[in-house]
Amino acid sequence: MNRIRIIVIYIIISAFGFSVILLSSCRRKPLEGMIVFTQVSGKLQHINLAAQGAAGQSIQARIATLNTDKPGSQPDVLTEGFYSARSPEISCDGEMMLFTAQQKEGDNWQIWEMNLSNSKLTRVTSIPENCFDPAYLPDGRVIFSKQTGKDNLNSGLTLFRCNPDGSDLKQITYNPYCYSSATVLNDGRVLALCRQPDSANGEDVFMVLRPDGTKNELFYSGTQGTRPVTLGWETMTGTIIFIETARDRTDGGDIISISYNRPLHSHHNLSSEIEGNFISVFPLKSGKYLVSYRKSESDRYGLYEFDPENKVLSKSVYSSNEFDIADIVAVEKHERAKKLPSEVDMGVKTGLLLCQNANLHDINESISAKLAGVNKIRIIGKDSALGEIDVEKDGSFYLKVIADTPFQIQTVDDKGNVVGDPCGWIYLRPNERRGCVGCHEDHELVPENKVPLAVKMAPVNVPVHISNVLEKKVSLE
């Protein structure tokens, strides 16, 4: 009798366990192959939603997912509990999603994370400022743009990083530029859209930097009269794709491809022959792209598949009369990007910058002749001049600059005349070592294989009035 009871109990327990597993598997959403995107209601006022939101313009949006394995299926909304949500970013294992959202109308935008298997939510940031465009870093931390100014269409979006629970919040960019739309390249560097308000017409470019903020440099600038306006995604074939538009437009543009190896000299317009506009593009493992496209201004932006080889829209995936489709990503597992080592040492108060030859240039001929006579450089801070320094006979100079202090370099000839425009804003992280080929050179130029004269001597302190910097201490003397 006891044996029968044991058998019955075993059968009941087994059946109960099987039913739990069955129910759990039924509740689990299919992950691989899903498409996630932002649905924007009302009028889409700006192709870069971070710029629109940071400027205080209302965005009524939600994040939805679509299962393309079922023809005719409708999107499932993932962010029902939020007034507005956008900018989905999928983890490399395809399990988690970062996004930025407002819980209630008028709230600041904050970063959230969702488990795609069970829709469990975790709040990443809880800070007074607006936060936009999150992305996963290779070490598991999160990078995002944080509001640091009022007029964020021109300035005031700075890159920060933190742990997934919001702890260990750190600023990583220090120049007066507006950073948004960050993605992580396979080599571990961060590619971010950057507005440079001090340049003509507030130029938009792609900057690339390490996750600790070091080696921040130009990656790509638009062709004549154009500017990049969306995330830049790395494809399986070693290209970077994004949307580019005319400088005076904000409502859509063309699909652009550039080479990872030569981004400044490989511009390729993939959609120039297609009537209409694009506002989002995402590369699939299949080699095709998912795009958000509309043929005319009277249409809503819909979800399409794009064939980059033949440069055609290969099929319509989903469209709606109520929403524009933006911020497209696919739930596909991919290799984690490389984890780069960091040279930042917060105990060190300076960084080092070596220029091989200030006379080296890649600009128009009228300025080229004048640059041959450069014998000084002028260091310009945000609020005041930081000093004037002689260059060596070979044009080299070597600087020791107070860390995280933005500055520009201006070349001066032997008569004291300023030659050309100052360079873009530079900053050095604590303990960072940087080098450049020249002051106006081609950004893809390889340095000459020689030892500059300046490096044979001690670096010049910047600001120049500081006679000595006590490293590993806060105070200066």
mmCIF file of C-alpha atoms in Angstrom, residues 22-391:
data_model
loop_
_atom_site.group_PDB
_atom_site.id
_atom_site.type_symbol
_atom_site.label_atom_id
_atom_site.label_comp_id
_atom_site.label_asym_id
_atom_site.label_seq_id
_atom_site.Cartn_x
_atom_site.Cartn_y
_atom_site.Cartn_z
ATOM 1 C CA LEU A 22 4.857 23.951 -20.074
ATOM 2 C CA LEU A 23 3.198 27.094 -18.752
ATOM 3 C CA SER A 24 6.549 28.862 -18.433
ATOM 4 C CA SER A 25 7.461 28.014 -22.010
ATOM 5 C CA CYS A 26 4.064 29.237 -23.198
ATOM 6 C CA ARG A 27 4.561 32.573 -21.431
ATOM 7 C CA ARG A 28 8.031 33.046 -22.864
ATOM 8 C CA LYS A 29 8.060 35.324 -25.878
ATOM 9 C CA PRO A 30 9.905 34.198 -29.004
ATOM 10 C CA LEU A 31 13.065 36.304 -28.959
ATOM 11 C CA GLU A 32 15.326 35.501 -31.906
ATOM 12 C CA GLY A 33 14.021 37.089 -35.091
ATOM 13 C CA MET A 34 11.710 39.649 -33.489
ATOM 14 C CA ILE A 35 11.835 43.222 -34.710
ATOM 15 C CA VAL A 36 11.647 45.998 -32.127
ATOM 16 C CA PHE A 37 10.911 49.603 -33.069
ATOM 17 C CA THR A 38 9.497 52.896 -31.863
ATOM 18 C CA GLN A 39 5.990 53.921 -32.906
ATOM 19 C CA VAL A 40 5.638 57.719 -32.918
ATOM 20 C CA SER A 41 2.163 59.234 -32.888
ATOM 21 C CA GLY A 42 1.414 62.861 -33.702
ATOM 22 C CA LYS A 43 3.849 64.789 -35.872
ATOM 23 C CA LEU A 44 7.445 63.606 -36.098
ATOM 24 C CA GLN A 45 9.176 66.989 -35.774
ATOM 25 C CA HIS A 46 12.811 65.893 -35.851
ATOM 26 C CA ILE A 47 14.544 62.817 -37.256
ATOM 27 C CA ASN A 48 16.771 62.765 -34.137
ATOM 28 C CA LEU A 49 14.248 62.187 -31.332
ATOM 29 C CA ALA A 50 16.868 62.967 -28.669
ATOM 30 C CA ALA A 51 17.226 66.482 -30.071
ATOM 31 C CA GLN A 52 13.450 66.899 -30.133
ATOM 32 C CA GLY A 53 13.015 65.615 -26.575
ATOM 33 C CA ALA A 54 15.968 67.559 -25.153
ATOM 34 C CA ALA A 55 14.568 70.781 -26.607
ATOM 35 C CA GLY A 56 11.345 70.214 -24.666
ATOM 36 C CA GLN A 57 9.257 69.250 -27.683
ATOM 37 C CA SER A 58 6.612 66.629 -26.839
ATOM 38 C CA ILE A 59 7.097 63.091 -28.146
ATOM 39 C CA GLN A 60 4.242 60.610 -27.797
ATOM 40 C CA ALA A 61 5.889 57.299 -28.596
ATOM 41 C CA ARG A 62 5.970 53.645 -27.565
ATOM 42 C CA ILE A 63 8.196 50.634 -28.192
ATOM 43 C CA ALA A 64 6.631 47.652 -29.932
ATOM 44 C CA THR A 65 7.754 44.269 -31.204
ATOM 45 C CA LEU A 66 6.739 42.423 -34.354
ATOM 46 C CA ASN A 67 7.060 38.711 -35.108
ATOM 47 C CA THR A 68 7.812 38.527 -38.830
ATOM 48 C CA ASP A 69 7.479 34.712 -38.854
ATOM 49 C CA LYS A 70 3.703 35.190 -38.769
ATOM 50 C CA PRO A 71 2.515 37.063 -41.868
ATOM 51 C CA GLY A 72 -0.111 39.672 -41.091
ATOM 52 C CA SER A 73 0.680 39.768 -37.370
ATOM 53 C CA GLN A 74 0.298 43.055 -35.517
ATOM 54 C CA PRO A 75 2.850 44.633 -33.152
ATOM 55 C CA ASP A 76 2.787 43.913 -29.424
ATOM 56 C CA VAL A 77 3.430 46.997 -27.296
ATOM 57 C CA LEU A 78 6.246 46.509 -24.778
ATOM 58 C CA THR A 79 5.993 49.831 -22.919
ATOM 59 C CA GLU A 80 2.293 50.110 -22.033
ATOM 60 C CA GLY A 81 2.999 51.595 -18.596
ATOM 61 C CA PHE A 82 4.902 54.612 -19.927
ATOM 62 C CA TYR A 83 3.674 57.934 -21.279
ATOM 63 C CA SER A 84 6.424 57.846 -23.915
ATOM 64 C CA ALA A 85 9.290 55.456 -24.709
ATOM 65 C CA ARG A 86 11.851 55.137 -27.485
ATOM 66 C CA SER A 87 15.468 54.221 -28.453
ATOM 67 C CA PRO A 88 15.471 50.421 -27.943
ATOM 68 C CA GLU A 89 18.891 48.766 -27.716
ATOM 69 C CA ILE A 90 19.253 44.948 -27.581
ATOM 70 C CA SER A 91 21.964 43.138 -25.602
ATOM 71 C CA CYS A 92 24.368 40.828 -27.452
ATOM 72 C CA ASP A 93 22.663 37.715 -26.047
ATOM 73 C CA GLY A 94 19.269 38.914 -27.311
ATOM 74 C CA GLU A 95 17.738 38.702 -23.832
ATOM 75 C CA MET A 96 17.633 42.304 -22.589
ATOM 76 C CA MET A 97 16.585 45.696 -23.939
ATOM 77 C CA LEU A 98 17.641 49.188 -22.892
ATOM 78 C CA PHE A 99 15.411 52.160 -23.707
ATOM 79 C CA THR A 100 14.669 55.727 -22.648
ATOM 80 C CA ALA A 101 11.222 56.702 -21.366
ATOM 81 C CA GLN A 102 8.955 59.101 -19.516
ATOM 82 C CA GLN A 103 6.710 57.434 -16.952
ATOM 83 C CA LYS A 104 4.267 60.330 -16.941
ATOM 84 C CA GLU A 105 3.773 63.322 -19.198
ATOM 85 C CA GLY A 106 6.253 66.042 -18.260
ATOM 86 C CA ASP A 107 8.647 63.667 -16.462
ATOM 87 C CA ASN A 108 12.343 63.743 -17.263
ATOM 88 C CA TRP A 109 13.526 61.072 -19.686
ATOM 89 C CA GLN A 110 15.335 58.245 -17.876
ATOM 90 C CA ILE A 111 17.020 54.973 -18.870
ATOM 91 C CA TRP A 112 15.278 51.639 -18.279
ATOM 92 C CA GLU A 113 16.085 47.976 -18.950
ATOM 93 C CA MET A 114 13.577 45.239 -19.827
ATOM 94 C CA ASN A 115 13.967 41.475 -19.767
ATOM 95 C CA LEU A 116 12.406 40.455 -23.083
ATOM 96 C CA SER A 117 11.496 36.984 -21.797
ATOM 97 C CA ASN A 118 9.204 38.129 -18.987
ATOM 98 C CA SER A 119 8.907 41.943 -19.501
ATOM 99 C CA LYS A 120 10.473 42.598 -16.071
ATOM 100 C CA LEU A 121 11.559 46.220 -15.772
ATOM 101 C CA THR A 122 14.598 47.705 -14.026
ATOM 102 C CA ARG A 123 15.176 51.440 -13.763
ATOM 103 C CA VAL A 124 18.798 52.268 -14.622
ATOM 104 C CA THR A 125 18.968 56.043 -14.000
ATOM 105 C CA SER A 126 17.185 58.181 -11.418
ATOM 106 C CA ILE A 127 18.744 61.610 -11.829
ATOM 107 C CA PRO A 128 17.324 65.134 -12.257
ATOM 108 C CA GLU A 129 18.511 65.552 -15.862
ATOM 109 C CA ASN A 130 17.082 64.049 -19.053
ATOM 110 C CA CYS A 131 18.875 60.898 -20.257
ATOM 111 C CA PHE A 132 18.782 59.620 -23.844
ATOM 112 C CA ASP A 133 20.056 56.968 -26.274
ATOM 113 C CA PRO A 134 21.421 54.160 -24.058
ATOM 114 C CA ALA A 135 23.756 51.448 -25.341
ATOM 115 C CA TYR A 136 25.433 48.383 -23.826
ATOM 116 C CA LEU A 137 29.206 48.590 -23.340
ATOM 117 C CA PRO A 138 31.305 45.411 -23.704
ATOM 118 C CA ASP A 139 31.935 45.219 -19.932
ATOM 119 C CA GLY A 140 28.190 45.243 -19.158
ATOM 120 C CA ARG A 141 27.956 48.905 -18.247
ATOM 121 C CA VAL A 142 25.604 51.368 -19.924
ATOM 122 C CA ILE A 143 26.534 54.489 -21.892
ATOM 123 C CA PHE A 144 24.023 57.266 -22.578
ATOM 124 C CA SER A 145 23.629 60.999 -23.267
ATOM 125 C CA LYS A 146 22.783 63.187 -20.273
ATOM 126 C CA GLN A 147 21.384 66.698 -20.483
ATOM 127 C CA THR A 148 23.849 69.263 -19.177
ATOM 128 C CA GLY A 149 22.507 72.431 -20.834
ATOM 129 C CA LYS A 150 19.235 74.138 -21.709
ATOM 130 C CA ASP A 151 19.479 74.525 -25.491
ATOM 131 C CA ASN A 152 20.212 70.902 -26.357
ATOM 132 C CA LEU A 153 19.652 71.257 -30.081
ATOM 133 C CA ASN A 154 23.060 72.967 -30.135
ATOM 134 C CA SER A 155 24.848 71.923 -26.965
ATOM 135 C CA GLY A 156 24.392 70.318 -23.596
ATOM 136 C CA LEU A 157 24.248 66.551 -24.227
ATOM 137 C CA THR A 158 27.243 64.861 -22.623
ATOM 138 C CA LEU A 159 28.175 61.160 -22.626
ATOM 139 C CA PHE A 160 28.017 59.358 -19.272
ATOM 140 C CA ARG A 161 28.331 55.717 -18.278
ATOM 141 C CA CYS A 162 27.131 53.725 -15.269
ATOM 142 C CA ASN A 163 26.499 50.224 -13.993
ATOM 143 C CA PRO A 164 23.214 48.531 -14.977
ATOM 144 C CA ASP A 165 21.749 49.526 -11.609
ATOM 145 C CA GLY A 166 22.699 53.184 -12.130
ATOM 146 C CA SER A 167 25.617 53.162 -9.692
ATOM 147 C CA ASP A 168 29.143 54.444 -10.420
ATOM 148 C CA LEU A 169 27.875 57.236 -12.685
ATOM 149 C CA LYS A 170 30.790 58.859 -14.545
ATOM 150 C CA GLN A 171 31.103 61.594 -17.160
ATOM 151 C CA ILE A 172 33.349 60.631 -20.093
ATOM 152 C CA THR A 173 33.201 63.595 -22.535
ATOM 153 C CA TYR A 174 34.310 67.107 -21.617
ATOM 154 C CA ASN A 175 34.276 69.235 -24.766
ATOM 155 C CA PRO A 176 31.365 71.670 -25.369
ATOM 156 C CA TYR A 177 29.688 69.455 -27.965
ATOM 157 C CA CYS A 178 26.305 67.749 -28.071
ATOM 158 C CA TYR A 179 26.636 63.926 -28.084
ATOM 159 C CA SER A 180 23.732 61.626 -28.945
ATOM 160 C CA SER A 181 22.914 58.352 -30.733
ATOM 161 C CA ALA A 182 25.808 56.273 -29.357
ATOM 162 C CA THR A 183 26.506 52.750 -30.615
ATOM 163 C CA VAL A 184 29.423 50.394 -29.927
ATOM 164 C CA LEU A 185 31.658 49.184 -32.760
ATOM 165 C CA ASN A 186 33.030 45.650 -32.835
ATOM 166 C CA ASP A 187 36.465 46.977 -31.892
ATOM 167 C CA GLY A 188 35.016 48.208 -28.570
ATOM 168 C CA ARG A 189 34.979 51.921 -29.361
ATOM 169 C CA VAL A 190 31.893 54.119 -29.074
ATOM 170 C CA LEU A 191 30.557 55.808 -32.211
ATOM 171 C CA ALA A 192 28.428 58.846 -31.385
ATOM 172 C CA LEU A 193 26.618 61.525 -33.333
ATOM 173 C CA CYS A 194 28.095 64.874 -32.335
ATOM 174 C CA ARG A 195 26.951 68.427 -32.975
ATOM 175 C CA GLN A 196 29.741 71.003 -32.986
ATOM 176 C CA PRO A 197 27.925 74.327 -32.397
ATOM 177 C CA ASP A 198 31.062 76.446 -32.713
ATOM 178 C CA SER A 199 31.569 75.379 -36.343
ATOM 179 C CA ALA A 200 29.764 76.780 -39.365
ATOM 180 C CA ASN A 201 26.053 75.988 -39.278
ATOM 181 C CA GLY A 202 26.434 73.785 -36.192
ATOM 182 C CA GLU A 203 28.089 70.899 -38.023
ATOM 183 C CA ASP A 204 26.972 67.332 -37.215
ATOM 184 C CA VAL A 205 29.658 64.644 -37.401
ATOM 185 C CA PHE A 206 30.441 61.179 -36.057
ATOM 186 C CA MET A 207 33.028 61.084 -33.282
ATOM 187 C CA VAL A 208 34.665 57.881 -32.048
ATOM 188 C CA LEU A 209 36.121 57.328 -28.573
ATOM 189 C CA ARG A 210 36.926 54.621 -26.069
ATOM 190 C CA PRO A 211 34.390 53.771 -23.341
ATOM 191 C CA ASP A 212 36.514 55.672 -20.805
ATOM 192 C CA GLY A 213 36.346 58.846 -22.934
ATOM 193 C CA THR A 214 39.930 58.681 -24.218
ATOM 194 C CA LYS A 215 41.042 58.980 -27.871
ATOM 195 C CA ASN A 216 38.015 61.105 -28.779
ATOM 196 C CA GLU A 217 38.443 61.985 -32.460
ATOM 197 C CA LEU A 218 36.618 62.665 -35.706
ATOM 198 C CA PHE A 219 35.327 59.560 -37.489
ATOM 199 C CA TYR A 220 33.142 61.015 -40.258
ATOM 200 C CA SER A 221 31.755 64.353 -41.430
ATOM 201 C CA GLY A 222 29.111 64.764 -44.111
ATOM 202 C CA THR A 223 29.765 65.628 -47.722
ATOM 203 C CA GLN A 224 29.159 69.129 -49.027
ATOM 204 C CA GLY A 225 25.826 70.350 -47.665
ATOM 205 C CA THR A 226 24.910 67.135 -45.796
ATOM 206 C CA ARG A 227 25.115 65.787 -42.247
ATOM 207 C CA PRO A 228 24.574 62.412 -40.507
ATOM 208 C CA VAL A 229 21.443 62.393 -38.326
ATOM 209 C CA THR A 230 20.956 58.883 -36.883
ATOM 210 C CA LEU A 231 22.771 56.043 -35.156
ATOM 211 C CA GLY A 232 25.637 54.514 -37.105
ATOM 212 C CA TRP A 233 25.423 50.707 -37.247
ATOM 213 C CA GLU A 234 28.314 48.388 -38.156
ATOM 214 C CA THR A 235 27.414 45.692 -40.696
ATOM 215 C CA MET A 236 28.742 42.151 -41.151
ATOM 216 C CA THR A 237 30.794 43.329 -44.163
ATOM 217 C CA GLY A 238 32.796 46.030 -42.380
ATOM 218 C CA THR A 239 30.774 49.084 -43.328
ATOM 219 C CA ILE A 240 28.944 51.655 -41.205
ATOM 220 C CA ILE A 241 25.407 52.587 -42.278
ATOM 221 C CA PHE A 242 23.275 55.538 -41.179
ATOM 222 C CA ILE A 243 20.859 58.176 -42.446
ATOM 223 C CA GLU A 244 22.228 61.428 -43.832
ATOM 224 C CA THR A 245 20.239 64.500 -44.840
ATOM 225 C CA ALA A 246 20.693 68.035 -46.142
ATOM 226 C CA ARG A 247 21.965 70.488 -43.509
ATOM 227 C CA ASP A 248 18.744 72.510 -43.574
ATOM 228 C CA ARG A 249 16.414 69.490 -43.199
ATOM 229 C CA THR A 250 15.298 67.416 -40.203
ATOM 230 C CA ASP A 251 12.530 65.229 -41.657
ATOM 231 C CA GLY A 252 14.438 62.424 -43.368
ATOM 232 C CA GLY A 253 17.231 61.593 -45.795
ATOM 233 C CA ASP A 254 19.194 58.864 -47.588
ATOM 234 C CA ILE A 255 20.890 55.609 -46.559
ATOM 235 C CA ILE A 256 24.654 56.128 -46.470
ATOM 236 C CA SER A 257 27.411 53.529 -46.273
ATOM 237 C CA ILE A 258 31.035 54.226 -45.333
ATOM 238 C CA SER A 259 34.005 51.927 -44.840
ATOM 239 C CA TYR A 260 35.160 51.181 -41.305
ATOM 240 C CA ASN A 261 38.772 51.406 -42.497
ATOM 241 C CA ARG A 262 38.466 54.708 -44.411
ATOM 242 C CA PRO A 263 35.354 56.461 -43.104
ATOM 243 C CA LEU A 264 36.334 59.929 -44.335
ATOM 244 C CA HIS A 265 36.961 58.844 -47.927
ATOM 245 C CA SER A 266 34.375 56.144 -48.705
ATOM 246 C CA HIS A 267 30.966 57.896 -48.778
ATOM 247 C CA HIS A 268 28.376 55.873 -50.714
ATOM 248 C CA ASN A 269 24.717 56.868 -51.112
ATOM 249 C CA LEU A 270 22.659 53.659 -51.371
ATOM 250 C CA SER A 271 19.214 55.198 -51.854
ATOM 251 C CA SER A 272 19.797 58.169 -54.179
ATOM 252 C CA GLU A 273 17.647 56.573 -56.889
ATOM 253 C CA ILE A 274 14.676 55.935 -54.582
ATOM 254 C CA GLU A 275 11.966 58.571 -54.365
ATOM 255 C CA GLY A 276 11.089 59.481 -50.765
ATOM 256 C CA ASN A 277 12.867 59.676 -47.397
ATOM 257 C CA PHE A 278 14.364 57.366 -44.777
ATOM 258 C CA ILE A 279 14.642 58.020 -41.017
ATOM 259 C CA SER A 280 16.068 54.759 -39.661
ATOM 260 C CA VAL A 281 18.230 51.852 -40.832
ATOM 261 C CA PHE A 282 19.433 48.645 -39.142
ATOM 262 C CA PRO A 283 21.619 45.848 -40.633
ATOM 263 C CA LEU A 284 20.467 42.218 -40.425
ATOM 264 C CA LYS A 285 22.681 39.127 -40.343
ATOM 265 C CA SER A 286 21.176 38.151 -43.702
ATOM 266 C CA GLY A 287 22.867 41.148 -45.315
ATOM 267 C CA LYS A 288 19.591 43.011 -45.828
ATOM 268 C CA TYR A 289 18.670 46.189 -43.958
ATOM 269 C CA LEU A 290 15.528 47.085 -42.066
ATOM 270 C CA VAL A 291 14.552 50.669 -42.869
ATOM 271 C CA SER A 292 11.895 53.210 -41.980
ATOM 272 C CA TYR A 293 10.698 54.825 -45.218
ATOM 273 C CA ARG A 294 7.967 56.962 -46.698
ATOM 274 C CA LYS A 295 7.422 57.883 -50.340
ATOM 275 C CA SER A 296 5.838 61.300 -49.753
ATOM 276 C CA GLU A 297 5.162 63.764 -46.926
ATOM 277 C CA SER A 298 1.511 62.702 -46.837
ATOM 278 C CA ASP A 299 2.535 59.129 -45.933
ATOM 279 C CA ARG A 300 3.514 57.658 -42.572
ATOM 280 C CA TYR A 301 6.988 56.137 -42.196
ATOM 281 C CA GLY A 302 6.626 52.367 -42.512
ATOM 282 C CA LEU A 303 8.891 49.362 -41.943
ATOM 283 C CA TYR A 304 10.552 47.908 -45.054
ATOM 284 C CA GLU A 305 13.347 45.545 -46.014
ATOM 285 C CA PHE A 306 16.107 47.082 -48.127
ATOM 286 C CA ASP A 307 18.485 45.217 -50.450
ATOM 287 C CA PRO A 308 21.829 47.095 -50.352
ATOM 288 C CA GLU A 309 23.338 45.094 -53.203
ATOM 289 C CA ASN A 310 20.618 46.056 -55.669
ATOM 290 C CA LYS A 311 19.734 49.322 -53.866
ATOM 291 C CA VAL A 312 16.006 48.629 -53.810
ATOM 292 C CA LEU A 313 13.226 48.227 -51.269
ATOM 293 C CA SER A 314 12.708 44.470 -51.457
ATOM 294 C CA LYS A 315 9.484 44.224 -49.433
ATOM 295 C CA SER A 316 7.098 46.012 -47.089
ATOM 296 C CA VAL A 317 7.155 44.559 -43.566
ATOM 297 C CA TYR A 318 4.657 46.699 -41.637
ATOM 298 C CA SER A 319 2.939 50.093 -41.831
ATOM 299 C CA SER A 320 0.247 51.953 -39.901
ATOM 300 C CA ASN A 321 -1.934 55.004 -40.495
ATOM 301 C CA GLU A 322 -1.597 55.967 -36.818
ATOM 302 C CA PHE A 323 2.155 55.837 -36.256
ATOM 303 C CA ASP A 324 5.509 56.619 -37.828
ATOM 304 C CA ILE A 325 8.098 53.855 -37.415
ATOM 305 C CA ALA A 326 11.540 54.849 -36.052
ATOM 306 C CA ASP A 327 14.464 53.414 -34.012
ATOM 307 C CA ILE A 328 14.490 49.954 -35.608
ATOM 308 C CA VAL A 329 16.483 47.056 -34.099
ATOM 309 C CA ALA A 330 16.290 43.280 -34.523
ATOM 310 C CA VAL A 331 16.604 40.696 -31.764
ATOM 311 C CA GLU A 332 19.594 38.787 -33.072
ATOM 312 C CA LYS A 333 22.377 37.298 -30.990
ATOM 313 C CA HIS A 334 25.791 38.660 -31.896
ATOM 314 C CA GLU A 335 29.343 38.563 -30.604
ATOM 315 C CA ARG A 336 30.164 40.885 -27.772
ATOM 316 C CA ALA A 337 32.397 43.795 -28.809
ATOM 317 C CA LYS A 338 36.007 43.828 -27.633
ATOM 318 C CA LYS A 339 36.608 45.033 -24.096
ATOM 319 C CA LEU A 340 39.287 47.711 -24.338
ATOM 320 C CA PRO A 341 41.689 48.328 -21.454
ATOM 321 C CA SER A 342 41.548 51.773 -19.877
ATOM 322 C CA GLU A 343 44.548 54.053 -19.334
ATOM 323 C CA VAL A 344 42.567 56.475 -17.171
ATOM 324 C CA ASP A 345 44.037 56.936 -13.690
ATOM 325 C CA MET A 346 41.940 59.311 -11.584
ATOM 326 C CA GLY A 347 44.919 59.864 -9.299
ATOM 327 C CA VAL A 348 46.750 61.573 -12.162
ATOM 328 C CA LYS A 349 45.719 65.161 -12.855
ATOM 329 C CA THR A 350 47.042 65.594 -16.390
ATOM 330 C CA GLY A 351 47.216 64.106 -19.862
ATOM 331 C CA LEU A 352 49.926 64.305 -22.533
ATOM 332 C CA LEU A 353 49.552 65.480 -26.149
ATOM 333 C CA LEU A 354 52.301 65.184 -28.786
ATOM 334 C CA CYS A 355 52.022 66.800 -32.233
ATOM 335 C CA GLN A 356 54.537 65.597 -34.809
ATOM 336 C CA ASN A 357 54.460 68.645 -37.104
ATOM 337 C CA ALA A 358 52.228 71.712 -36.794
ATOM 338 C CA ASN A 359 53.168 72.658 -40.376
ATOM 339 C CA LEU A 360 51.567 69.520 -41.809
ATOM 340 C CA HIS A 361 48.288 70.336 -43.522
ATOM 341 C CA ASP A 362 45.513 69.170 -45.820
ATOM 342 C CA ILE A 363 43.714 72.427 -46.559
ATOM 343 C CA ASN A 364 43.419 74.946 -49.388
ATOM 344 C CA GLU A 365 46.527 76.312 -51.119
ATOM 345 C CA SER A 366 46.068 79.918 -49.913
ATOM 346 C CA ILE A 367 46.567 78.797 -46.314
ATOM 347 C CA SER A 368 49.084 76.057 -47.105
ATOM 348 C CA ALA A 369 51.859 78.512 -47.947
ATOM 349 C CA LYS A 370 51.317 80.445 -44.700
ATOM 350 C CA LEU A 371 51.397 77.298 -42.580
ATOM 351 C CA ALA A 372 54.977 76.640 -43.593
ATOM 352 C CA GLY A 373 55.952 79.550 -41.334
ATOM 353 C CA VAL A 374 54.168 78.388 -38.157
ATOM 354 C CA ASN A 375 56.483 78.777 -35.158
ATOM 355 C CA LYS A 376 54.040 79.090 -32.264
ATOM 356 C CA ILE A 377 50.780 77.616 -31.085
ATOM 357 C CA ARG A 378 48.189 79.379 -28.967
ATOM 358 C CA ILE A 379 46.174 77.311 -26.455
ATOM 359 C CA ILE A 380 42.608 78.577 -26.041
ATOM 360 C CA GLY A 381 40.347 77.557 -23.146
ATOM 361 C CA LYS A 382 36.582 77.962 -22.874
ATOM 362 C CA ASP A 383 36.859 81.206 -20.921
ATOM 363 C CA SER A 384 40.434 82.412 -21.369
ATOM 364 C CA ALA A 385 43.742 81.888 -23.139
ATOM 365 C CA LEU A 386 45.882 79.134 -21.595
ATOM 366 C CA GLY A 387 49.200 80.231 -23.077
ATOM 367 C CA GLU A 388 51.380 80.518 -26.162
ATOM 368 C CA ILE A 389 54.090 77.952 -26.869
ATOM 369 C CA ASP A 390 57.010 77.803 -29.317
ATOM 370 C CA VAL A 391 57.101 74.800 -31.642
#
